[in-house]
Short mmCIF file of C-alpha atoms in Angstrom, two decimals:
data_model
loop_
_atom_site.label_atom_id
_atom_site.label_comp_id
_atom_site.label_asym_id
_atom_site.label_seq_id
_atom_site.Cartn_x
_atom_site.Cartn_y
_atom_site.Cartn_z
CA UNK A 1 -3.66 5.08 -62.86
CA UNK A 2 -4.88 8.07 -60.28
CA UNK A 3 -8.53 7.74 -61.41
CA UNK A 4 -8.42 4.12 -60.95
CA UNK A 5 -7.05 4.12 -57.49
CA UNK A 6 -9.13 7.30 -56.17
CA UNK A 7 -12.60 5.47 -58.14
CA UNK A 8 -11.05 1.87 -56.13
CA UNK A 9 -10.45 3.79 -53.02
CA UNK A 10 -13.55 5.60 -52.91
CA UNK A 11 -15.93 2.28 -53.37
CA UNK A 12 -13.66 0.22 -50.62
CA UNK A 13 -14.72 3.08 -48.04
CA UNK A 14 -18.55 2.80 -49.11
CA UNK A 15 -18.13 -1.18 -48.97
CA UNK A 16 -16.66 -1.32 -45.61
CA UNK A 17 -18.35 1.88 -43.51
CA UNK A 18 -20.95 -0.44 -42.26
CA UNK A 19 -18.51 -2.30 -40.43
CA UNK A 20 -16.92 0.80 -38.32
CA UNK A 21 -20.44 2.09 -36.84
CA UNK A 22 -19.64 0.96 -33.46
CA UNK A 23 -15.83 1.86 -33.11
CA UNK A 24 -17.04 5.17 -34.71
CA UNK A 25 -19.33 6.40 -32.13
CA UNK A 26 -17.06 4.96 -29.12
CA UNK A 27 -17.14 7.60 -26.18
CA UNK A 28 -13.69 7.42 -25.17
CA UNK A 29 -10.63 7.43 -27.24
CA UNK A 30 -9.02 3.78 -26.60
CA UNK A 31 -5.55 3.09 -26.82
CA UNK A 32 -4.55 3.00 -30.26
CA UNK A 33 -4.63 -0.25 -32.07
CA UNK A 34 -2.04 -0.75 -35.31
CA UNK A 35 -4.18 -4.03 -35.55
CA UNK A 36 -7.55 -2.54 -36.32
CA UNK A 37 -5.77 0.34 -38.09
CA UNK A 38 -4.33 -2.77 -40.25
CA UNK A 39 -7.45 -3.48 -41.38
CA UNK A 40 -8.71 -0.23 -42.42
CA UNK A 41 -5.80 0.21 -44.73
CA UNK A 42 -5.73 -2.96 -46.36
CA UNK A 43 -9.33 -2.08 -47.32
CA UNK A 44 -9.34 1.62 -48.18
CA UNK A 45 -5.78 3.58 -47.65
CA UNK A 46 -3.80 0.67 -49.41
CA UNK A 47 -5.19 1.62 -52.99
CA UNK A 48 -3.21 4.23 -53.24
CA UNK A 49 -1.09 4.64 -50.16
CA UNK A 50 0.30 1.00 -50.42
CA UNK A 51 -0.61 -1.55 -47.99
CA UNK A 52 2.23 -0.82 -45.55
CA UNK A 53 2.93 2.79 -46.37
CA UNK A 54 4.78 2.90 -49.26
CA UNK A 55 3.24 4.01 -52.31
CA UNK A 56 4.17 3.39 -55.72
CA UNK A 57 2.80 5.99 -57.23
CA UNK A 58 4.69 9.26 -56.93
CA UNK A 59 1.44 11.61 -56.87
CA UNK A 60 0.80 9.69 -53.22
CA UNK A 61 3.05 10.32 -50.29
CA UNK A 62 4.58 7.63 -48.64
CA UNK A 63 3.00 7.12 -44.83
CA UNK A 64 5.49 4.27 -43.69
CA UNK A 65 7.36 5.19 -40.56
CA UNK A 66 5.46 8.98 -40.70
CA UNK A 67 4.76 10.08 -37.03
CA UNK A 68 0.99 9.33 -35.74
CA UNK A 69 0.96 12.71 -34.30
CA UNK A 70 1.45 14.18 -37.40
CA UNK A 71 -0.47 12.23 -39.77
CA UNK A 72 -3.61 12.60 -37.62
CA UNK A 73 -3.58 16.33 -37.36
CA UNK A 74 -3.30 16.05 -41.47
CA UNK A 75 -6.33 14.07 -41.49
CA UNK A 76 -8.28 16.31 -39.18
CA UNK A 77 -7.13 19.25 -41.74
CA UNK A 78 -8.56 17.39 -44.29
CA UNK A 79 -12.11 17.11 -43.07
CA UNK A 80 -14.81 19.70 -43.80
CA UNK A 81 -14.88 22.77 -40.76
CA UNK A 82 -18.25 23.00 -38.75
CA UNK A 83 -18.39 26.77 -39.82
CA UNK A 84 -18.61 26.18 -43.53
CA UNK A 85 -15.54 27.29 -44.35
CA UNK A 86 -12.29 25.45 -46.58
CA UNK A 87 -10.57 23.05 -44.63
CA UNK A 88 -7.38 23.60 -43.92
CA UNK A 89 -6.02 20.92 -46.79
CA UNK A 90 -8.33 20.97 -50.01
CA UNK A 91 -8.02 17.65 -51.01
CA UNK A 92 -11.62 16.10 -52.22
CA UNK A 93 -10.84 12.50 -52.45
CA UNK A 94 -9.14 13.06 -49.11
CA UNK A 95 -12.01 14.71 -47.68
CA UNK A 96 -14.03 12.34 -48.40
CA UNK A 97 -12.09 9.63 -46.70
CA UNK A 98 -11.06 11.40 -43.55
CA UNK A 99 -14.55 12.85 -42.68
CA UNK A 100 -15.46 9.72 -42.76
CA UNK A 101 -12.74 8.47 -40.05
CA UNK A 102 -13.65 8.98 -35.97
CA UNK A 103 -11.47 10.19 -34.04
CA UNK A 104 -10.62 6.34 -32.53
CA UNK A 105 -10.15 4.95 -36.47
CA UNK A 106 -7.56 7.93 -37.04
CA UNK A 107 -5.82 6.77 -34.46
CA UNK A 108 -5.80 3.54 -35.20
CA UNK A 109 -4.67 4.03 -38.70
CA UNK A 110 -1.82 6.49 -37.75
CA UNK A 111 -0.47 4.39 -35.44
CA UNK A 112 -0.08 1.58 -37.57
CA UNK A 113 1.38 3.73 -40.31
CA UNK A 114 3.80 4.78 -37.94
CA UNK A 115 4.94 1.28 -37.35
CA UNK A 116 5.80 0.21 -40.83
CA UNK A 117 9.12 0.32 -42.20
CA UNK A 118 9.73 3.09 -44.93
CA UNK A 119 11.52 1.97 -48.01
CA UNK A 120 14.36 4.25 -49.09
CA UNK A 121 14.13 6.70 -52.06
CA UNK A 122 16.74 8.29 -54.01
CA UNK A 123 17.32 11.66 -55.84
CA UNK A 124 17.25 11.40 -59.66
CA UNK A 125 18.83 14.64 -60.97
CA UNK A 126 22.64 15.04 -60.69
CA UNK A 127 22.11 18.64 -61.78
CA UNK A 128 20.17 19.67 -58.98
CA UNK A 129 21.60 17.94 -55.83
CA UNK A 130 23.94 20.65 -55.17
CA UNK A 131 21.33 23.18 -54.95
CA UNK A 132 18.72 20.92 -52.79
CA UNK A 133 21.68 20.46 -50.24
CA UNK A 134 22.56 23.73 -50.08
CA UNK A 135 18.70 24.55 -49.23
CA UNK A 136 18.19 21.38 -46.89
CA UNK A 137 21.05 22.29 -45.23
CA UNK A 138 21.91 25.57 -44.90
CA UNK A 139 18.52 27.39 -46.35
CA UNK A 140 18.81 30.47 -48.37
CA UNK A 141 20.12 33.37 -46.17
CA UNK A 142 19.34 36.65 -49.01
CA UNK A 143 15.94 35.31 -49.21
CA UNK A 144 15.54 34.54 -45.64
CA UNK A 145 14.50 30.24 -45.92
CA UNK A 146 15.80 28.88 -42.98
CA UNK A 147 17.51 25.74 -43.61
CA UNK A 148 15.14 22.31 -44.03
CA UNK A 149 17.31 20.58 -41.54
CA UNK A 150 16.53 22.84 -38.80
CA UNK A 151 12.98 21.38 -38.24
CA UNK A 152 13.05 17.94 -40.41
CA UNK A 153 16.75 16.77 -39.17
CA UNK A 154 19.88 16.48 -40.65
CA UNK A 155 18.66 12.85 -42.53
CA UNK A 156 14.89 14.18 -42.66
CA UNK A 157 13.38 12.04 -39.87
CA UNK A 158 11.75 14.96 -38.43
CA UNK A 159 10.77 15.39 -35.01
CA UNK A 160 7.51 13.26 -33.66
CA UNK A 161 4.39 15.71 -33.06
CA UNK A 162 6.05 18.85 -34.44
CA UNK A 163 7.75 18.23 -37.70
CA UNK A 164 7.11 15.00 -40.49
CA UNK A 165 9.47 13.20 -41.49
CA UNK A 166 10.53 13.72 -44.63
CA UNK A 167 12.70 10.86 -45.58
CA UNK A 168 12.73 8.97 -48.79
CA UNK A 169 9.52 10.67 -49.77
CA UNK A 170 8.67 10.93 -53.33
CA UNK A 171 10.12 14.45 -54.81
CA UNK A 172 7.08 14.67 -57.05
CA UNK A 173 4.90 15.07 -53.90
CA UNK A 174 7.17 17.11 -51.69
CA UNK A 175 6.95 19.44 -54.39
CA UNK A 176 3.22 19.27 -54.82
CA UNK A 177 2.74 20.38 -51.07
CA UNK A 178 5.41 23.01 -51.27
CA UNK A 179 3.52 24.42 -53.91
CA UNK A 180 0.18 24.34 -52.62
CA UNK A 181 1.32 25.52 -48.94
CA UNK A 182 3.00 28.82 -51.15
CA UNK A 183 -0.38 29.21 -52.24
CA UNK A 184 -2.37 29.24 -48.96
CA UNK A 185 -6.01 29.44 -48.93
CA UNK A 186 -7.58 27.54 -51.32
CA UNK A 187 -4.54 24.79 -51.14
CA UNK A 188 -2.89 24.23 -48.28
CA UNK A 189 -2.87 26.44 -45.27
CA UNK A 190 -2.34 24.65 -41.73
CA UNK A 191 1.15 25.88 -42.03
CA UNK A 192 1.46 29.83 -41.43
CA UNK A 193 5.72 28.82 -40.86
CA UNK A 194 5.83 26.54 -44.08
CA UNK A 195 3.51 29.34 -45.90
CA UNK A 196 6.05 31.97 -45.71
CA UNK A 197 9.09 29.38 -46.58
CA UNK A 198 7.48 27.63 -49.49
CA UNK A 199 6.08 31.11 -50.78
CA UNK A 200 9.90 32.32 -50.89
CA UNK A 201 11.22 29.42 -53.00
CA UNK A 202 11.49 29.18 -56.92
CA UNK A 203 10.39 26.86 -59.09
CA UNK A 204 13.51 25.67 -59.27
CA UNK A 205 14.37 25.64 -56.24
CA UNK A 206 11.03 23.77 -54.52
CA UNK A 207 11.99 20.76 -57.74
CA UNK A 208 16.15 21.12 -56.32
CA UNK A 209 15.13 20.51 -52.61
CA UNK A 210 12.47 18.03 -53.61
CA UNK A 211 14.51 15.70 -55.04
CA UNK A 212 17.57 15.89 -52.54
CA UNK A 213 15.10 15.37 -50.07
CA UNK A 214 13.81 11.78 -51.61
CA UNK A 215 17.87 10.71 -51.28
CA UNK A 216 17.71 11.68 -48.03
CA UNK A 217 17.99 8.81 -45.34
#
């Protein structure tokens, strides 16, 4: 199922780059459009990403209702740095996608992310939801993790520009970036703040607050 949509998702960019060549090299930033991002997604981000945001596949995070702000500094971090080095997100499938976005289409695209309606998720293991609450909520004093709430909000909805929202989002994800951003480097490292939580958590304990976190809403 992930080869098919990254090998769909791939040939829908090549198919439709002709078509952004003058919006690409535009001069000025216009005022974002959720209609023209509409049609970007419906051709490329939708294969994976779902047409209005909400995946179905847990390996892809759900966009719906995620702040533009946010979601276009992620795809900046995505595309390759001028001075060689890793960007700040490894991704290659998304690397290939956002370097091929201007700065106008990213816009465009967040925007109308932004304006979709997230569907609600749910937490699947009884045995952990004591221990992701305790974490979302209240962090882990002994090991100094500040509590998730403090930046993400009490029901996850983050705070536009600064922090994502987190609501509803797939637990097999959240723990996918909290794993990669304990790693750094090489993974994920446009987080120095998230860096030194996620590198403090457990296994356990990154798969506890995932899941609470997908109930969250």
């Amino acid at each position: 199922m992930n080869r098919m949509c990254r090998t769909w998702a791939v040939f829908q960019l090549a198919v439709v780059l002709s078509g952004w060549t003058v919006l690409g090299h535009a001069a000025e930033l216009e005022k974002p459009d959720a209609n023209r991002g509409k049609v970007i997604v419906t051709q490329v981000c939708a294969a994976c990403h779902g047409a209005d945001g909400n995946s179905a596949v847990d390996t892809y995070p759900k966009l719906a209702g995620q702040h533009a702000e946010y979601l276009a500094k992620q795809l900046r971090d995505f595309k390759a740095r001028a001075d060689a080095a890793q960007p700040s997100r490894n991704n290659a499938i998304m690397a290939g996608m956002a370097g091929a976005l201007s700065d106008q289409q990213i816009a465009d695209v967040t925007v109308y992310f932004a304006s979709q309606t997230p569907k609600p998720g749910y937490a699947h293991d009884r045995d952990t939801i004591a221990l992701g609450q305790k974490i979302y909520r209240g962090g882990i004093v002994e090991k100094s993790v500040p509590a998730c709430a403090a930046c993400h909000g009490p029901s996850g909805q983050g705070i536009p520009s600064q922090f994502p929202r987190l609501s509803g989002q797939w637990a097999t994800y959240t723990a996918s970036q909290l794993n990669a951003f304990s790693q750094g480097p090489g993974a994920r490292d446009n987080s120095p703040t998230m860096h030194a939580i996620a590198s403090r958590l457990s296994d356990n304990e990154i798969k506890a607050v995932s899941d609470y976190i997908s109930g969250l809403h």
